[in-house]
Amino acid sequence: MSTSVPPPASAASPESTTTTTAVIDLDLPGPRISRHVYGHFAEHLGRCIYGGFWVGEDSDVPNVRGIRSDVVDALRALQIPNLRWPGGCFADDYHWRDGIGPRDQRPRMVNSHWGDVVEDNSFGTHEFMDLCELLGAEPYVSGNVGSGSVAEMSDWVEYLTRADDSPMAALRRANGRDEPWRVPFWGLGNEAWGCGGNLRAEQFASLARQYATYSRNHGGNILYRIAAGADSGDLHWTEALMRSFDDLAADPAAPAGPFQAVSLHYYTMSGSWGDKGDATGFSTDEWYTTMARAHRMEELLTRHSTVMDRYDPHRKVGLVVDEWGTWWNVEKGTNPGFLYQQNTLRDALVASTHLDAFHRHAERVVMANIAQTVNVLQAMILTDPDTGALVLTPTYHVFAMNAGHHDAAALAVHLRGVQTRVVDGAELPLVSASASVKDDAALVSLSNLDTETDRTVVLDLRGRDVVGHDARVLTASALDAHNTPQQRDAVAPRPHAGVRPHARGLEVDVPAHSYVTVSLGLR
Ligand code: AHR
C-alpha cells in the first residue's frame, strides 16, 4: 500500500472563483431513484471474499460465523441495498454444488481468472446468504451460463428458494437451512462476449431466453432476471438482447419476459488496458482524462437507453450497470491477479459523477453495482492483509453522503454557466450535479472536477419553501489524498459552512476538486 506518494497537484488558487447556477424545481418530482443503484459487487477475486468478507470462524479478527464484523458494520452504515456474487468472470466458472455441505469436504477448483489460485470453496451459497442477512442487503446471484448447464442453474434457484420437499429443497435442509431464502435478483451469465464464453450477441440472446425460462419462480419468490449485457459502447449487444423479446410494445400491462433486464459494464481508467494508470501519484492531465472517461457513463446510458426505447417504449426492461468504477494498475508488490488498488479523492469524484448519471437516467437504470466492495478495484473498504486493520475509502464516503437519494424522486437540475475543459478533443463540464426529493427533504449533490478553481453554485430553488439546510464537503489538498490505517480520515466528509442565503435560494461554495452535498428541509 502506498502511503508516502508526493501529491501530484495542490489546492486551488484563491483568486480563481467562478459562479454556476443550478435551477431546481422542487415541486416537479421525476422518476424514483432506486436504492439499488447503490448496489455492490463481491467476486471470488483477490482479497474481496477471502480476507475481505470471510475470515473463518477461528480467526482472531472478530467475526460472526466466519464473516468479518467490522466490514458488516461499515456496510450496514451505508445501507447497502444489494450484493452481487460470485462474479464477474468467476461466475461462469463456478459450480454451486462445490460450495455447499461440510466445508472440509468441499471440492477445490482453480480460480483461473484471478491469480490462478486454488479456491477451496469455503465461502459458498450458505455463507453468502448469511452475509446478505447480516448486511440487510438483497442477494443478486450471478448464475453460470458460460460453463454451466440449464439444469444446474435451475437446480440452484430451486435450492435457494423452494419451500416444500422438492429434491433441491431437501438438499438445502440436509445442509442445515430449513426455510427457503428470498432471492430477488438473478444474473444470467456475465460478460458473455468475453470471459463468459466469447459468444456472439445473437447466440447469447437465445441462451438468455432459455436459461431465464428454467430459472423459475418458486412459491412467492419472483426473480428479476438480468441477462449479461454489453461492454461499454457495444450497442449491437443491447440491440440483439432487446430484439430477442417478444413484442414489448404490444401490451403496456404485460411484464417483460423471459428476462426482465439487461446489464452494462463500463470501467474508468486514465490509460489503456495494458497500462491503466496508477491509483496515486498521477498527473493533472491524468486527473482530467479520468474525469472525461467517467463522464462517458452519461453518454453510454443515453445511447443504450435509446436503443432500448426503440423496442421497449413502455420501459419494462431495466438497464442494470452491474459493473462500474475505476480500474488502475495494481499496487506495487501485490499479486497482479488480485486487482488491489488504492482509492483517492479522484475515485470519489468518479463515483459522484457516475451516481449523478444514474440519477438522471432513473427511468431506465434500475440497478448498479460498483466493482468491488472490499480490497478489489474501486472498493468501499480496504483491509490490511497483515494487521487486519480496516480503512474506509473516499468512495465509501460519497456513498454515505448520498444515502438520502435512495428511493427518492429525481429532480431535474438545469445548470447555467458551467465551464468546460477540452479533454481528448471533447468538452468536459467541470461541474456535475443531481438532486432528489423525498417528502419534506431534498438532497443536492455537487461535484467540482476542476483541479484549481473554486466555484460558487447558486441553487435557484423553485416551487417549495426551503426551511433549513445542512451541507457536507469531501475534499483534501492533494488530488491523490487517500486514507490509510495511519491516517484514516485524510479524506472524510466534514460539515460545510460555505452555504449562504441568496435571493433565489442558496449560494454554495464548492471548492476545487471537491464533493459537496446540501440537504434541504422543505415546506
Ligand atoms: O470486476 C473484475 C472483472 O471485470 C469481472 O470479473 C469481469 O466481469 C470484468 O471484466
mmCIF file of N, CA and C in Angstrom, residues 39-82:
data_model
loop_
_atom_site.group_PDB
_atom_site.id
_atom_site.type_symbol
_atom_site.label_atom_id
_atom_site.label_comp_id
_atom_site.label_asym_id
_atom_site.label_seq_id
_atom_site.Cartn_x
_atom_site.Cartn_y
_atom_site.Cartn_z
ATOM 1 N N GLY A 39 -25.936 -0.368 -5.352
ATOM 2 C CA GLY A 39 -25.598 -1.761 -5.101
ATOM 3 C C GLY A 39 -24.097 -2.022 -5.192
ATOM 4 N N HIS A 40 -23.727 -3.209 -4.734
ATOM 5 C CA HIS A 40 -22.305 -3.584 -4.648
ATOM 6 C C HIS A 40 -22.063 -4.956 -5.265
ATOM 7 N N PHE A 41 -20.788 -5.296 -5.345
ATOM 8 C CA PHE A 41 -20.363 -6.474 -6.094
ATOM 9 C C PHE A 41 -19.219 -7.134 -5.331
ATOM 10 N N ALA A 42 -19.318 -8.414 -5.112
ATOM 11 C CA ALA A 42 -18.268 -9.158 -4.396
ATOM 12 C C ALA A 42 -17.969 -10.432 -5.170
ATOM 13 N N GLU A 43 -16.768 -10.498 -5.702
ATOM 14 C CA GLU A 43 -16.371 -11.658 -6.507
ATOM 15 C C GLU A 43 -15.316 -12.470 -5.760
ATOM 16 N N HIS A 44 -15.218 -13.727 -6.114
ATOM 17 C CA HIS A 44 -14.094 -14.539 -5.613
ATOM 18 C C HIS A 44 -12.853 -14.079 -6.382
ATOM 19 N N LEU A 45 -12.279 -13.030 -5.910
ATOM 20 C CA LEU A 45 -11.182 -12.362 -6.624
ATOM 21 C C LEU A 45 -10.276 -11.736 -5.569
ATOM 22 N N GLY A 46 -9.014 -12.099 -5.584
ATOM 23 C CA GLY A 46 -8.059 -11.491 -4.658
ATOM 24 C C GLY A 46 -8.551 -11.604 -3.231
ATOM 25 N N ARG A 47 -8.525 -10.463 -2.514
ATOM 26 C CA ARG A 47 -8.915 -10.470 -1.096
ATOM 27 C C ARG A 47 -10.303 -9.874 -0.880
ATOM 28 N N CYS A 48 -11.177 -10.000 -1.884
ATOM 29 C CA CYS A 48 -12.539 -9.496 -1.673
ATOM 30 C C CYS A 48 -13.297 -10.437 -0.739
ATOM 31 N N ILE A 49 -13.513 -11.677 -1.193
ATOM 32 C CA ILE A 49 -14.221 -12.625 -0.326
ATOM 33 C C ILE A 49 -13.289 -13.075 0.804
ATOM 34 N N TYR A 50 -12.159 -13.684 0.440
ATOM 35 C CA TYR A 50 -11.271 -14.247 1.464
ATOM 36 C C TYR A 50 -10.356 -13.160 2.021
ATOM 37 N N GLY A 51 -10.530 -12.857 3.294
ATOM 38 C CA GLY A 51 -9.771 -11.773 3.934
ATOM 39 C C GLY A 51 -10.590 -10.502 4.015
ATOM 40 N N GLY A 52 -11.443 -10.274 3.005
ATOM 41 C CA GLY A 52 -12.289 -9.082 2.999
ATOM 42 C C GLY A 52 -13.578 -9.323 3.768
ATOM 43 N N PHE A 53 -14.390 -10.227 3.254
ATOM 44 C CA PHE A 53 -15.628 -10.574 3.959
ATOM 45 C C PHE A 53 -15.432 -11.769 4.904
ATOM 46 N N TRP A 54 -14.693 -12.761 4.408
ATOM 47 C CA TRP A 54 -14.656 -14.053 5.094
ATOM 48 C C TRP A 54 -13.297 -14.274 5.736
ATOM 49 N N VAL A 55 -13.301 -14.468 7.047
ATOM 50 C CA VAL A 55 -12.038 -14.779 7.725
ATOM 51 C C VAL A 55 -12.100 -16.166 8.363
ATOM 52 N N GLY A 56 -13.282 -16.760 8.388
ATOM 53 C CA GLY A 56 -13.445 -18.078 9.011
ATOM 54 C C GLY A 56 -13.714 -17.929 10.509
ATOM 55 N N GLU A 57 -14.387 -18.941 11.037
ATOM 56 C CA GLU A 57 -14.829 -18.856 12.440
ATOM 57 C C GLU A 57 -13.674 -18.827 13.434
ATOM 58 N N ASP A 58 -12.513 -19.391 13.061
ATOM 59 C CA ASP A 58 -11.402 -19.482 14.020
ATOM 60 C C ASP A 58 -10.473 -18.270 13.972
ATOM 61 N N SER A 59 -10.815 -17.270 13.183
ATOM 62 C CA SER A 59 -9.931 -16.108 13.020
ATOM 63 C C SER A 59 -9.877 -15.254 14.291
ATOM 64 N N ASP A 60 -8.734 -14.559 14.459
ATOM 65 C CA ASP A 60 -8.625 -13.583 15.552
ATOM 66 C C ASP A 60 -9.422 -12.322 15.230
ATOM 67 N N VAL A 61 -9.694 -12.114 13.961
ATOM 68 C CA VAL A 61 -10.493 -10.946 13.573
ATOM 69 C C VAL A 61 -11.938 -11.218 14.031
ATOM 70 N N PRO A 62 -12.518 -10.288 14.788
ATOM 71 C CA PRO A 62 -13.885 -10.520 15.266
ATOM 72 C C PRO A 62 -14.836 -10.837 14.109
ATOM 73 N N ASN A 63 -15.608 -11.891 14.275
ATOM 74 C CA ASN A 63 -16.460 -12.335 13.171
ATOM 75 C C ASN A 63 -17.738 -12.969 13.689
ATOM 76 N N VAL A 64 -18.717 -13.032 12.834
ATOM 77 C CA VAL A 64 -19.952 -13.761 13.115
ATOM 78 C C VAL A 64 -20.019 -14.904 12.117
ATOM 79 N N ARG A 65 -19.937 -16.118 12.626
ATOM 80 C CA ARG A 65 -19.956 -17.330 11.777
ATOM 81 C C ARG A 65 -18.954 -17.220 10.618
ATOM 82 N N GLY A 66 -17.795 -16.592 10.876
ATOM 83 C CA GLY A 66 -16.734 -16.508 9.871
ATOM 84 C C GLY A 66 -16.728 -15.220 9.063
ATOM 85 N N ILE A 67 -17.750 -14.397 9.217
ATOM 86 C CA ILE A 67 -17.867 -13.156 8.427
ATOM 87 C C ILE A 67 -17.403 -11.977 9.279
ATOM 88 N N ARG A 68 -16.501 -11.157 8.710
ATOM 89 C CA ARG A 68 -15.912 -10.039 9.472
ATOM 90 C C ARG A 68 -16.974 -9.066 9.979
ATOM 91 N N SER A 69 -16.948 -8.835 11.290
ATOM 92 C CA SER A 69 -17.963 -7.946 11.882
ATOM 93 C C SER A 69 -17.730 -6.483 11.510
ATOM 94 N N ASP A 70 -16.445 -6.061 11.428
ATOM 95 C CA ASP A 70 -16.206 -4.636 11.147
ATOM 96 C C ASP A 70 -16.640 -4.281 9.723
ATOM 97 N N VAL A 71 -16.447 -5.219 8.804
ATOM 98 C CA VAL A 71 -16.857 -4.974 7.414
ATOM 99 C C VAL A 71 -18.393 -4.901 7.337
ATOM 100 N N VAL A 72 -19.041 -5.823 8.033
ATOM 101 C CA VAL A 72 -20.508 -5.806 8.038
ATOM 102 C C VAL A 72 -21.016 -4.497 8.639
ATOM 103 N N ASP A 73 -20.424 -4.084 9.750
ATOM 104 C CA ASP A 73 -20.898 -2.844 10.393
ATOM 105 C C ASP A 73 -20.738 -1.641 9.465
ATOM 106 N N ALA A 74 -19.583 -1.568 8.803
ATOM 107 C CA ALA A 74 -19.334 -0.416 7.917
ATOM 108 C C ALA A 74 -20.324 -0.407 6.752
ATOM 109 N N LEU A 75 -20.627 -1.578 6.210
ATOM 110 C CA LEU A 75 -21.539 -1.628 5.058
ATOM 111 C C LEU A 75 -22.995 -1.442 5.489
ATOM 112 N N ARG A 76 -23.319 -1.900 6.681
ATOM 113 C CA ARG A 76 -24.681 -1.647 7.191
ATOM 114 C C ARG A 76 -24.908 -0.143 7.337
ATOM 115 N N ALA A 77 -23.859 0.552 7.759
ATOM 116 C CA ALA A 77 -23.983 2.009 7.919
ATOM 117 C C ALA A 77 -24.266 2.688 6.576
ATOM 118 N N LEU A 78 -23.837 2.054 5.484
ATOM 119 C CA LEU A 78 -24.123 2.593 4.143
ATOM 120 C C LEU A 78 -25.507 2.201 3.646
ATOM 121 N N GLN A 79 -26.162 1.293 4.381
ATOM 122 C CA GLN A 79 -27.471 0.740 3.945
ATOM 123 C C GLN A 79 -27.339 0.118 2.561
ATOM 124 N N ILE A 80 -26.343 -0.761 2.401
ATOM 125 C CA ILE A 80 -26.151 -1.292 1.054
ATOM 126 C C ILE A 80 -27.387 -2.117 0.663
ATOM 127 N N PRO A 81 -27.945 -1.823 -0.489
ATOM 128 C CA PRO A 81 -29.244 -2.429 -0.828
ATOM 129 C C PRO A 81 -29.128 -3.833 -1.397
ATOM 130 N N ASN A 82 -28.032 -4.132 -2.083
ATOM 131 C CA ASN A 82 -27.901 -5.466 -2.691
ATOM 132 C C ASN A 82 -26.423 -5.789 -2.853
#
